[in-house]
């Protein structure tokens, strides 16, 4: 997953599973584009394998998965394994939204998704600027041979 | 009189259609054997003699245009990256160019893949992979693998623009043409440039390689593979030309001995904005080929897919009789129905082929249950509202009940998820003029359109009569 000089980082976005909440994902995609990323927006109702196929074909550097209807844990299970299967072992994976139904402390929720192999999980209310900042720092860390930045 | 001769160098016959351009009328039709394997001139002369025997001295033809599906047709292999993405886009480009797809490959070509490609010995190979700016590794790997193979056919490169230099370097020793990416952006289909490149190679090289140009004294040009001519005819018929109206969105079904082809000229967009479209975008002019639905060479697979019981029920015979008929066809593909029972079984087989081919060509809907309630998702084209369904090919020309055969391709109440045409005009190409229309469209589109419109038989009303009769 080497990035040619001058080529913008390519990011696949979409809403996973049987989830139709597209608005937040669309706002994020627009903000990413404005920040200079190349965005491949898959939209709502996207099955996990479609994220991976799109990432293979476009040689994406990151996949940003949105889930807003509380079924994120079920939908995202095995996502990293799918990427490994497709030869994208190292691809940067973020997940964000209302990931789990009911009241759970965020650190518990975050741990579930980090354990699944996501590099970062964004709590409800996370701003697009924060995500862009994570991406910039993580891509910079990659130049140093790291999987992601410290925090 | 100004006249045109339209020639189809087919796999079995050399077919001729002579058209009076002033009156938009058919002067005559004739056929000779297909003799491409030995000397194409023999069949061509026999066909011309047959035409003279029917209509007398032939006029001086202003145009003599040909298509060809002889010598195995335009045999192509496609290679892409992800099976559902660039590999599928490459398949659609090849089918849209009128090719016979003999192999499709995805991801990195293995040594076994290369062996089978060399064994398939295609006329043209289409290499795609990666969106522009996307993955280059796989398509460059595949170019290098093809470079090292013994494959000598022309290669069309329609993959990631960022890999063009590497691909050119690797494939320097092979006949290579480079065109725009079949999928420049994720999920954006761009198959026209690849189609044009394939057509160009067909004219420049394949016509010669197949020995068809030995009859060059008898024609001005071989313009395209025959399936592409049928597709061009369908396109003109749907869209019209200049001030002459077309029929509107339509579907053409062509059941043949070895395959059943379906062409649609329609956007196929969801009928309601509430329906979500899924999957690769659909080309407005789309051709699908069902290699397992041939009336003769694949009668066995038609029976497998449709079930022998269903064919027996449709034909009004016993299951054993239907099984025996299918087995007989498998053993003797030249066999023609000899009595009323065999005819009924043959008709039922044709209806099954049309029904299944139409079901595969047309899109489907599926209800996805979300927390906000059910959402309808559509895959493929919604062809429920097309204006016309046209039947072409031998079964329509010679069959007793072409209306029933066409009706087999329509929507059915018991399969609401299949987006097949609901109430189109039913038109039958009794004189096999659609390919001729597609060829003539390249020179005189207005004449081609009016000629085709005048020679398609409208059988929609026959349905009404029959309904009354049966009521």
Coordinates of C-alpha atoms in Angstrom, one line a residue:
Chain A
X1 CA 0.0 0.0 0.0
X2 CA 2.6 2.5 -1.0
X3 CA 1.4 6.0 -1.9
X4 CA 2.9 7.7 -4.9
X5 CA 4.1 11.3 -4.3
X6 CA 1.4 13.8 -5.2
X7 CA -1.3 11.2 -5.2
X8 CA -4.0 12.0 -2.6
X9 CA -4.8 9.3 -0.1
X10 CA -7.9 7.3 -1.2
X11 CA -10.6 6.6 1.4
X12 CA -13.6 4.3 1.1
X13 CA -16.7 5.4 3.1
X14 CA -20.1 3.9 3.6
X15 CA -22.9 2.9 6.0
X16 CA -22.6 -0.8 6.8
X17 CA -25.4 -3.4 6.9
X18 CA -29.2 -2.8 6.7
X19 CA -28.7 0.8 7.8
X20 CA -30.2 3.7 5.8
X21 CA -28.8 6.6 7.8
X22 CA -26.8 8.4 5.1
X23 CA -26.7 12.0 6.2
X24 CA -23.8 11.9 8.7
X25 CA -21.8 9.7 6.3
X26 CA -22.4 12.1 3.5
X27 CA -21.3 15.1 5.5
X28 CA -18.1 13.2 6.5
X29 CA -17.4 12.3 2.9
X30 CA -17.8 15.9 1.8
X31 CA -15.5 17.1 4.6
X32 CA -12.9 14.5 3.6
X33 CA -13.0 15.6 0.0
X34 CA -12.6 19.2 1.0
X35 CA -9.6 18.2 3.0
X36 CA -7.9 16.8 -0.1
X37 CA -8.6 13.1 0.2
X38 CA -10.0 11.1 -2.7
X39 CA -13.2 9.6 -1.5
X40 CA -15.0 6.5 -2.8
X41 CA -18.4 6.9 -1.2
X42 CA -20.5 3.7 -1.2
X43 CA -23.5 5.2 0.5
X44 CA -26.1 3.4 2.6
X45 CA -27.0 -0.3 2.9
X46 CA -23.5 -1.5 2.1
X47 CA -22.5 -5.0 2.9
X48 CA -19.0 -5.5 4.5
X49 CA -17.6 -7.3 1.4
X50 CA -18.4 -4.4 -0.8
X51 CA -16.2 -2.0 1.2
X52 CA -13.3 -4.5 0.8
X53 CA -13.9 -5.0 -3.0
X54 CA -14.0 -1.2 -3.5
X55 CA -10.8 -0.8 -1.5
X56 CA -9.0 -3.5 -3.6
X57 CA -10.0 -2.0 -6.9
X58 CA -9.2 1.6 -6.0
X59 CA -6.0 0.8 -3.9
X60 CA -7.6 2.6 -1.0
X61 CA -5.5 3.7 2.0
X62 CA -8.3 3.6 4.6
X63 CA -11.8 2.4 5.0
X64 CA -14.2 4.4 7.2
X65 CA -17.3 2.4 8.3
X66 CA -20.4 4.2 9.6
X67 CA -23.0 2.4 11.6
X68 CA -25.9 4.3 13.3
X69 CA -28.6 1.8 14.0
X70 CA -27.1 -0.1 16.9
X71 CA -26.1 -3.2 15.0
X72 CA -22.5 -2.2 14.4
X73 CA -21.0 -5.0 16.5
X74 CA -22.8 -7.7 14.5
X75 CA -22.2 -6.0 11.1
X76 CA -18.5 -5.3 11.7
X77 CA -17.5 -8.7 13.1
X78 CA -14.8 -10.2 10.9
X79 CA -14.2 -7.0 9.0
X80 CA -10.4 -7.0 9.5
X81 CA -10.4 -10.7 8.5
X82 CA -12.1 -9.9 5.3
X83 CA -9.4 -7.3 4.6
X84 CA -6.7 -9.7 5.3
X85 CA -8.3 -12.3 3.0
X86 CA -8.3 -9.7 0.2
X87 CA -4.6 -8.8 0.7
X88 CA -5.3 -5.6 2.6
X89 CA -3.7 -6.7 5.9
X90 CA -2.4 -3.2 6.7
X91 CA -5.3 -1.0 5.5
X92 CA -6.3 1.7 8.0
X93 CA -9.8 0.9 9.4
X94 CA -12.0 3.4 11.3
X95 CA -15.5 2.8 12.6
X96 CA -18.0 5.4 13.9
X97 CA -21.6 6.2 14.9
X98 CA -24.1 4.7 17.3
X99 CA -22.3 1.4 17.4
X100 CA -24.1 -0.5 20.1
X101 CA -27.7 -0.3 21.3
X102 CA -28.3 0.8 24.9
X103 CA -26.1 2.7 27.4
X104 CA -22.5 1.4 27.6
X105 CA -19.5 3.4 28.7
X106 CA -17.6 4.6 25.5
X107 CA -14.3 3.0 26.5
X108 CA -16.0 -0.4 26.6
X109 CA -17.6 0.1 23.2
X110 CA -14.3 1.4 21.8
X111 CA -12.4 -1.7 23.1
X112 CA -14.9 -4.0 21.4
X113 CA -14.1 -2.4 18.0
X114 CA -10.4 -2.0 18.6
X115 CA -10.2 -5.7 19.5
X116 CA -12.0 -6.5 16.2
X117 CA -9.0 -4.9 14.4
X118 CA -10.3 -1.4 13.8
X119 CA -7.5 1.2 14.2
X120 CA -9.9 3.8 15.6
X121 CA -13.5 4.0 16.8
X122 CA -15.3 7.4 16.8
X123 CA -17.8 8.0 19.6
X124 CA -21.2 9.6 18.7
X125 CA -20.7 13.3 18.2
X126 CA -17.1 13.1 16.9
X127 CA -16.5 15.9 14.5
X128 CA -15.3 15.5 10.9
X129 CA -12.2 17.7 11.8
X130 CA -11.2 15.1 14.4
X131 CA -11.4 12.3 11.9
X132 CA -9.3 14.3 9.4
X133 CA -6.7 15.0 12.1
X134 CA -6.6 11.2 12.9
X135 CA -6.1 10.4 9.2
X136 CA -3.3 12.9 8.7
X137 CA -1.5 11.8 11.8
X138 CA -2.0 8.1 11.0
X139 CA -0.8 8.5 7.4
X140 CA 2.2 10.4 8.7
X141 CA 3.0 7.6 11.1
X142 CA 2.8 5.1 8.3
X143 CA 5.6 7.0 6.5
X144 CA 7.6 6.1 9.6
X145 CA 6.7 2.5 9.3
X146 CA 4.1 2.5 12.1
X147 CA 0.5 1.1 11.8
X148 CA -0.9 4.3 13.3
X149 CA -0.1 7.4 15.4
X150 CA 0.0 7.0 19.1
X151 CA -3.3 8.7 20.0
Chain B
X1 CA -33.4 1.9 -57.9
X2 CA -30.9 2.4 -55.1
X3 CA -30.3 -0.9 -53.3
X4 CA -28.2 -2.4 -50.5
X5 CA -26.9 -5.9 -49.9
X6 CA -26.5 -7.0 -46.3
X7 CA -24.5 -10.1 -45.7
X8 CA -24.2 -12.2 -42.6
X9 CA -21.3 -14.7 -42.7
X10 CA -22.8 -17.0 -40.1
X11 CA -21.5 -20.1 -38.4
X12 CA -24.0 -22.3 -40.4
X13 CA -25.2 -20.2 -43.3
X14 CA -24.2 -17.2 -45.4
X15 CA -27.3 -15.1 -45.3
X16 CA -28.3 -12.3 -47.7
X17 CA -30.9 -9.5 -47.4
X18 CA -31.3 -7.3 -50.4
X19 CA -33.0 -4.0 -49.6
X20 CA -34.6 -1.4 -51.9
X21 CA -33.5 1.8 -50.3
X22 CA -36.0 4.1 -52.0
X23 CA -39.1 2.0 -51.1
X24 CA -37.6 0.7 -47.8
X25 CA -38.6 -2.7 -49.0
X26 CA -37.1 -6.1 -48.9
X27 CA -36.1 -7.2 -52.5
X28 CA -35.3 -10.7 -51.4
X29 CA -33.6 -13.0 -49.0
X30 CA -31.4 -16.0 -49.6
X31 CA -28.8 -18.1 -48.0
X32 CA -26.0 -20.4 -48.9
X33 CA -23.8 -22.7 -46.7
X34 CA -21.1 -21.2 -44.5
X35 CA -17.8 -22.1 -46.1
X36 CA -15.3 -20.0 -44.1
X37 CA -13.3 -23.1 -43.1
X38 CA -12.5 -23.8 -46.8
X39 CA -13.2 -20.9 -49.1
X40 CA -15.8 -18.3 -48.0
X41 CA -16.5 -17.5 -51.7
X42 CA -18.2 -20.9 -52.2
X43 CA -21.0 -20.1 -49.8
X44 CA -21.2 -16.5 -50.9
X45 CA -21.7 -17.5 -54.5
X46 CA -24.3 -20.1 -53.6
X47 CA -26.2 -17.5 -51.6
X48 CA -26.0 -15.0 -54.5
X49 CA -27.2 -17.7 -57.0
X50 CA -30.1 -18.5 -54.6
X51 CA -31.0 -14.8 -54.5
X52 CA -30.9 -14.5 -58.3
X53 CA -33.1 -17.6 -58.6
X54 CA -35.7 -15.8 -56.4
X55 CA -35.7 -12.3 -57.7
X56 CA -34.0 -12.4 -61.1
X57 CA -31.1 -10.2 -62.1
X58 CA -29.6 -8.3 -59.2
X59 CA -29.4 -4.6 -59.1
X60 CA -26.1 -2.7 -58.8
X61 CA -25.8 -2.4 -55.0
X62 CA -24.9 0.9 -53.6
X63 CA -23.7 -0.7 -50.4
X64 CA -22.6 -4.2 -49.7
X65 CA -22.1 -4.5 -46.0
X66 CA -21.3 -7.6 -44.0
X67 CA -21.2 -8.9 -40.5
X68 CA -19.7 -12.1 -39.4
X69 CA -20.1 -14.7 -36.7
X70 CA -18.3 -17.4 -38.7
X71 CA -15.3 -19.5 -37.6
X72 CA -16.4 -19.4 -33.9
X73 CA -17.4 -15.8 -33.9
X74 CA -15.2 -13.1 -32.3
X75 CA -13.7 -15.2 -29.5
X76 CA -12.6 -13.2 -26.5
X77 CA -11.0 -13.6 -23.1
X78 CA -11.3 -10.8 -20.5
X79 CA -9.1 -10.2 -17.5
X80 CA -10.0 -7.8 -14.6
X81 CA -9.2 -7.3 -10.9
X82 CA -12.2 -7.7 -8.6
X83 CA -14.7 -10.1 -10.1
X84 CA -17.8 -7.9 -9.5
X85 CA -16.0 -4.7 -10.6
X86 CA -13.4 -4.3 -13.3
X87 CA -13.6 -8.0 -14.3
X88 CA -17.4 -7.5 -14.8
X89 CA -16.9 -4.2 -16.6
X90 CA -14.5 -6.0 -19.0
X91 CA -17.0 -8.7 -19.6
X92 CA -19.7 -6.2 -20.5
X93 CA -17.4 -4.3 -22.9
X94 CA -16.6 -7.6 -24.7
X95 CA -20.2 -8.7 -24.9
X96 CA -21.2 -5.2 -26.0
X97 CA -18.7 -5.4 -28.9
X98 CA -20.5 -8.6 -30.1
X99 CA -17.8 -11.0 -28.9
X100 CA -18.2 -14.6 -27.8
X101 CA -16.7 -14.7 -24.4
X102 CA -14.7 -17.9 -24.1
X103 CA -13.1 -17.1 -20.7
X104 CA -13.2 -14.5 -18.0
X105 CA -10.5 -14.1 -15.3
X106 CA -10.1 -12.0 -12.2
X107 CA -7.3 -11.1 -9.7
X108 CA -3.8 -12.3 -10.4
X109 CA -3.4 -14.6 -13.3
X110 CA -2.0 -17.9 -12.1
X111 CA 0.1 -20.3 -14.2
X112 CA -3.0 -22.4 -14.6
X113 CA -5.0 -19.4 -15.8
X114 CA -2.3 -18.6 -18.3
X115 CA -2.3 -22.2 -19.5
X116 CA -6.0 -22.1 -20.1
X117 CA -5.8 -18.7 -21.8
X118 CA -3.2 -20.1 -24.2
X119 CA -5.4 -23.2 -24.8
X120 CA -8.5 -21.0 -25.4
X121 CA -6.4 -19.1 -28.1
X122 CA -8.8 -16.1 -28.2
X123 CA -9.0 -13.7 -31.2
X124 CA -8.6 -10.8 -28.8
X125 CA -7.8 -10.4 -25.1
X126 CA -9.2 -7.5 -23.1
X127 CA -7.0 -6.6 -20.1
X128 CA -8.5 -4.4 -17.3
X129 CA -7.9 -3.8 -13.6
X130 CA -7.8 -0.9 -11.2
X131 CA -9.7 2.3 -11.3
X132 CA -7.6 5.3 -12.5
X133 CA -5.3 6.0 -9.7
X134 CA -6.3 2.8 -8.0
X135 CA -4.6 -0.6 -7.9
X136 CA -1.7 -1.0 -10.4
X137 CA 0.1 -4.1 -8.9
X138 CA -2.3 -6.7 -10.2
X139 CA -2.8 -5.4 -13.7
X140 CA 1.0 -4.9 -14.2
X141 CA 1.5 -8.4 -12.8
X142 CA -1.0 -9.7 -15.3
X143 CA 0.5 -7.8 -18.2
X144 CA 3.9 -9.3 -17.4
X145 CA 2.4 -12.8 -17.2
X146 CA 0.8 -12.3 -20.6
X147 CA 4.0 -11.0 -22.0
X148 CA 5.8 -14.1 -21.0
X149 CA 3.1 -16.4 -22.4
X150 CA 2.9 -17.7 -26.0
X151 CA -0.3 -15.8 -26.6
X152 CA 0.0 -14.0 -29.9
X153 CA -3.5 -12.4 -30.3
X154 CA -4.1 -8.6 -30.1
X155 CA -4.5 -7.3 -26.6
X156 CA -6.7 -4.3 -25.7
X157 CA -5.6 -2.6 -22.5
X158 CA -8.5 -0.8 -20.7
X159 CA -7.3 -0.7 -17.2
X160 CA -5.8 1.8 -14.7
X161 CA -4.4 4.7 -16.5
X162 CA -1.6 4.9 -13.9
X163 CA -0.2 1.6 -15.1
X164 CA -0.2 2.3 -18.9
X165 CA 3.6 2.9 -19.1
X166 CA 4.4 -0.3 -17.3
X167 CA 1.9 -2.3 -19.4
X168 CA 3.3 -0.9 -22.6
X169 CA 6.8 -1.8 -21.6
X170 CA 5.9 -5.4 -20.7
X171 CA 3.7 -5.9 -23.7
X172 CA 6.0 -4.3 -26.2
X173 CA 6.4 -7.6 -28.0
X174 CA 2.6 -8.2 -28.5
X175 CA 0.0 -6.4 -30.7
X176 CA -1.3 -3.9 -28.1
X177 CA -3.9 -1.2 -28.3
X178 CA -4.5 1.1 -25.3
X179 CA -7.8 2.8 -24.6
X180 CA -9.7 4.5 -21.7
X181 CA -10.3 2.5 -18.5
X182 CA -13.5 0.4 -18.5
X183 CA -14.0 1.7 -14.9
X184 CA -12.2 5.0 -14.5
X185 CA -13.8 5.7 -11.1
X186 CA -15.2 3.3 -8.6
X187 CA -18.6 2.0 -9.9
X188 CA -18.5 4.2 -13.1
X189 CA -18.8 2.1 -16.2
X190 CA -17.0 3.4 -19.4
X191 CA -17.2 0.6 -21.9
X192 CA -17.6 2.5 -25.2
X193 CA -13.8 3.1 -25.8
X194 CA -13.0 -0.6 -25.2
X195 CA -15.9 -1.6 -27.5
X196 CA -14.6 0.8 -30.2
X197 CA -11.1 -0.6 -29.9
X198 CA -12.3 -4.2 -30.2
X199 CA -14.4 -3.3 -33.2
X200 CA -11.4 -1.6 -34.9
X201 CA -9.3 -4.7 -34.3
X202 CA -12.1 -6.9 -35.6
X203 CA -12.2 -4.9 -38.9
X204 CA -8.4 -4.5 -39.3
X205 CA -7.3 -8.0 -38.3
X206 CA -9.9 -10.6 -37.4
X207 CA -11.8 -10.4 -40.7
X208 CA -8.5 -11.3 -42.5
X209 CA -7.4 -13.8 -39.9
X210 CA -10.7 -15.7 -40.4
X211 CA -10.3 -15.7 -44.1
X212 CA -13.5 -13.7 -44.7
X213 CA -11.7 -11.1 -46.8
X214 CA -11.1 -13.7 -49.5
X215 CA -14.6 -12.7 -50.6
X216 CA -13.6 -9.1 -50.7
X217 CA -14.8 -8.8 -54.3
X218 CA -18.4 -9.4 -53.2
X219 CA -18.6 -6.8 -50.4
X220 CA -17.4 -3.3 -49.5
X221 CA -16.7 -3.9 -45.8
X222 CA -17.2 -6.4 -43.0
X223 CA -18.3 -3.9 -40.3
X224 CA -18.8 -5.9 -37.1
X225 CA -19.5 -9.2 -35.5
X226 CA -23.1 -10.3 -36.2
X227 CA -24.3 -9.9 -32.5
X228 CA -23.1 -6.3 -32.7
X229 CA -25.1 -5.7 -35.8
X230 CA -28.2 -7.0 -34.1
X231 CA -27.4 -4.7 -31.2
X232 CA -27.0 -1.7 -33.5
X233 CA -30.3 -2.6 -35.2
X234 CA -31.9 -2.7 -31.8
X235 CA -30.4 0.7 -30.8
X236 CA -31.6 2.4 -34.0
X237 CA -35.1 0.8 -33.7
X238 CA -35.4 2.1 -30.1
X239 CA -34.0 5.6 -30.5
X240 CA -35.1 6.5 -34.0
X241 CA -33.2 8.8 -36.3
X242 CA -33.5 12.4 -37.2
X243 CA -37.2 13.2 -37.4
X244 CA -38.2 9.5 -37.6
X245 CA -39.4 8.2 -34.3
X246 CA -38.2 4.9 -32.9
X247 CA -40.2 2.4 -30.9
X248 CA -38.9 3.7 -27.5
X249 CA -37.2 1.5 -25.0
X250 CA -37.1 -2.2 -26.0
X251 CA -35.7 -5.6 -25.5
X252 CA -34.6 -8.1 -28.2
X253 CA -34.5 -11.8 -27.5
X254 CA -32.6 -14.1 -29.9
X255 CA -32.7 -17.8 -29.1
X256 CA -30.1 -19.7 -31.1
X257 CA -28.8 -23.2 -31.5
X258 CA -25.9 -22.7 -29.1
X259 CA -26.8 -19.6 -27.0
X260 CA -29.7 -17.3 -26.3
X261 CA -28.8 -13.6 -26.6
X262 CA -30.8 -10.8 -25.0
X263 CA -30.3 -7.1 -25.9
X264 CA -31.9 -4.2 -24.1
X265 CA -32.0 -0.6 -25.0
X266 CA -33.3 1.1 -21.9
X267 CA -31.9 2.9 -18.9
X268 CA -33.5 0.4 -16.6
X269 CA -33.5 2.9 -13.7
X270 CA -35.8 2.1 -10.7
X271 CA -39.4 3.0 -11.4
X272 CA -39.8 4.6 -8.0
X273 CA -37.3 7.0 -6.3
X274 CA -37.9 4.9 -3.1
X275 CA -36.1 2.0 -4.6
X276 CA -32.4 1.8 -4.0
X277 CA -30.2 0.7 -6.9
X278 CA -27.4 -1.7 -6.0
X279 CA -24.4 -3.1 -7.8
X280 CA -22.5 -1.9 -10.9
X281 CA -24.3 0.7 -13.0
X282 CA -26.0 -0.8 -16.1
X283 CA -25.2 0.2 -19.7
X284 CA -28.2 1.6 -21.5
X285 CA -27.5 -0.7 -24.4
X286 CA -26.8 -4.1 -22.8
X287 CA -26.2 -7.5 -24.3
X288 CA -26.2 -10.8 -22.3
X289 CA -25.4 -14.2 -23.7
X290 CA -26.6 -17.4 -22.1
X291 CA -24.2 -20.1 -23.1
X292 CA -26.2 -22.8 -21.4
X293 CA -29.4 -22.0 -23.2
X294 CA -28.9 -23.2 -26.8
X295 CA -31.9 -24.8 -28.5
X296 CA -29.7 -27.6 -30.0
X297 CA -26.2 -27.7 -28.5
X298 CA -27.5 -27.1 -25.0
X299 CA -31.0 -28.6 -24.9
X300 CA -29.8 -30.7 -22.0
X301 CA -28.9 -27.7 -19.8
X302 CA -32.2 -25.9 -20.7
X303 CA -34.0 -29.0 -19.4
X304 CA -31.9 -29.0 -16.3
X305 CA -32.5 -25.4 -15.5
X306 CA -36.2 -25.4 -16.4
X307 CA -36.8 -29.0 -15.2
X308 CA -38.0 -31.7 -17.6
X309 CA -41.4 -31.8 -15.7
X310 CA -42.0 -28.2 -16.5
X311 CA -41.2 -28.6 -20.2
X312 CA -43.3 -31.8 -20.4
X313 CA -46.3 -29.9 -18.8
X314 CA -45.9 -27.0 -21.1
X315 CA -45.7 -29.3 -24.2
X316 CA -48.6 -31.5 -23.0
X317 CA -46.5 -34.7 -23.0
X318 CA -45.3 -37.1 -20.4
X319 CA -42.0 -36.6 -18.6
X320 CA -40.5 -39.7 -20.3
X321 CA -41.3 -38.3 -23.7
X322 CA -39.7 -34.9 -22.9
X323 CA -36.6 -36.7 -21.4
X324 CA -36.3 -38.8 -24.6
X325 CA -36.6 -35.7 -26.8
X326 CA -33.9 -33.8 -24.9
X327 CA -31.6 -36.9 -25.0
X328 CA -32.2 -37.2 -28.8
X329 CA -31.3 -33.6 -29.4
X330 CA -28.1 -34.0 -27.3
X331 CA -27.1 -36.9 -29.5
X332 CA -28.1 -35.3 -32.8
X333 CA -28.0 -31.5 -32.9
X334 CA -29.2 -31.4 -36.5
X335 CA -32.4 -33.2 -35.7
X336 CA -35.6 -31.2 -36.5
X337 CA -39.1 -32.0 -35.1
X338 CA -40.7 -34.7 -37.3
X339 CA -44.3 -34.7 -35.9
X340 CA -46.7 -32.6 -33.9
X341 CA -45.5 -34.0 -30.5
X342 CA -41.9 -33.3 -31.3
X343 CA -42.9 -29.9 -32.5
X344 CA -44.7 -29.2 -29.2
X345 CA -41.7 -30.3 -27.2
X346 CA -39.4 -28.2 -29.3
X347 CA -41.6 -25.1 -28.8
X348 CA -41.7 -25.7 -25.0
X349 CA -37.9 -25.9 -25.0
X350 CA -37.7 -22.6 -26.8
X351 CA -40.2 -21.0 -24.4
X352 CA -38.1 -22.2 -21.5
X353 CA -34.9 -20.7 -23.1
X354 CA -36.6 -17.4 -23.6
X355 CA -38.1 -17.3 -20.1
X356 CA -34.8 -18.1 -18.4
X357 CA -32.7 -15.8 -20.6
X358 CA -35.1 -12.9 -20.0
X359 CA -35.1 -13.6 -16.3
X360 CA -31.3 -13.5 -16.2
X361 CA -31.1 -10.3 -18.3
X362 CA -33.7 -8.3 -16.5
X363 CA -33.0 -7.0 -13.0
X364 CA -34.5 -8.2 -9.7
X365 CA -35.8 -6.5 -6.5
X366 CA -35.3 -7.6 -3.0
X367 CA -36.8 -6.3 0.1
X368 CA -34.2 -5.4 2.8
X369 CA -35.6 -5.1 6.3
X370 CA -34.1 -2.1 8.1
X371 CA -35.0 -0.6 11.5
X372 CA -37.1 2.0 9.6
X373 CA -39.1 -0.7 7.9
X374 CA -38.7 -2.5 4.6
X375 CA -36.6 -0.9 1.8
X376 CA -36.7 -2.2 -1.8
X377 CA -33.3 -2.7 -3.3
X378 CA -32.9 -3.3 -7.1
X379 CA -30.1 -5.1 -8.9
X380 CA -29.8 -4.9 -12.6
X381 CA -32.2 -3.2 -15.0
X382 CA -35.9 -2.5 -14.4
X383 CA -37.4 -3.4 -17.8
X384 CA -41.0 -3.7 -16.7
X385 CA -42.1 -0.6 -18.7
X386 CA -40.2 -1.1 -22.0
X387 CA -42.4 -0.4 -25.0
X388 CA -41.5 -3.4 -27.2
X389 CA -40.2 -6.9 -27.0
X390 CA -38.8 -8.2 -30.3
X391 CA -38.1 -11.8 -31.1
X392 CA -35.4 -12.6 -33.7
X393 CA -33.6 -15.7 -35.0
X394 CA -34.6 -18.9 -36.6
X395 CA -37.2 -20.1 -34.0
X396 CA -39.2 -16.9 -34.5
X397 CA -38.9 -17.0 -38.3
X398 CA -40.0 -20.6 -38.6
X399 CA -42.1 -21.3 -35.5
X400 CA -45.9 -21.6 -35.6
X401 CA -46.7 -19.5 -32.5
X402 CA -44.1 -16.7 -32.2
X403 CA -46.5 -14.8 -30.0
X404 CA -46.5 -17.5 -27.3
X405 CA -42.7 -17.7 -27.6
X406 CA -42.3 -14.0 -26.9
X407 CA -44.9 -14.0 -24.2
X408 CA -42.7 -16.5 -22.3
X409 CA -40.3 -13.6 -21.7
X410 CA -42.8 -11.4 -20.1
X411 CA -43.3 -10.6 -16.4
X412 CA -45.3 -13.2 -14.4
X413 CA -47.5 -12.6 -11.4
X414 CA -45.9 -15.5 -9.5
X415 CA -42.4 -14.0 -9.9
X416 CA -42.9 -10.4 -8.7
X417 CA -39.2 -9.9 -8.0
X418 CA -38.2 -10.3 -11.6
X419 CA -38.3 -7.0 -13.5
X420 CA -39.3 -8.3 -16.9
X421 CA -41.5 -6.4 -19.4
X422 CA -45.2 -6.2 -18.4
X423 CA -47.1 -5.1 -21.4
X424 CA -44.8 -4.3 -24.3
X425 CA -45.7 -4.4 -28.0
X426 CA -44.8 -7.9 -29.2
X427 CA -42.8 -7.8 -32.5
X428 CA -41.5 -10.7 -34.5
X429 CA -38.5 -10.4 -36.9
X430 CA -39.9 -13.0 -39.4
X431 CA -37.4 -12.1 -42.1
X432 CA -34.4 -11.8 -39.9
X433 CA -33.9 -8.1 -40.8
X434 CA -32.5 -6.8 -37.5
X435 CA -28.8 -7.6 -38.3
X436 CA -29.4 -6.0 -41.8
X437 CA -30.9 -3.0 -40.2
X438 CA -27.8 -2.6 -37.9
X439 CA -25.4 -2.9 -40.8
X440 CA -27.4 -0.5 -43.0
X441 CA -27.7 1.9 -40.1
X442 CA -24.0 2.6 -40.6
X443 CA -24.6 4.0 -44.1
X444 CA -28.3 5.0 -44.3
X445 CA -29.8 5.2 -40.9
X446 CA -33.2 6.7 -42.0
X447 CA -33.7 4.0 -44.6
X448 CA -32.5 1.3 -42.2
X449 CA -35.0 2.4 -39.5
X450 CA -38.0 2.6 -41.8
X451 CA -37.1 -0.7 -43.5
X452 CA -36.9 -2.4 -40.1
X453 CA -40.1 -0.9 -38.8
X454 CA -41.9 -2.0 -41.9
X455 CA -40.7 -5.6 -41.7
X456 CA -41.3 -6.4 -38.0
X457 CA -44.6 -8.2 -37.6
X458 CA -46.7 -6.9 -34.7
X459 CA -48.3 -9.9 -33.0
X460 CA -49.5 -8.1 -29.9
X461 CA -53.1 -8.2 -31.1
X462 CA -53.0 -12.0 -31.8
X463 CA -52.9 -12.3 -28.1
X464 CA -56.2 -10.5 -27.7
X465 CA -57.8 -12.7 -30.4
X466 CA -56.6 -15.8 -28.7
X467 CA -57.8 -14.6 -25.4
X468 CA -61.2 -14.0 -26.9
X469 CA -61.1 -17.4 -28.6
X470 CA -60.2 -19.2 -25.4
X471 CA -62.6 -17.2 -23.2

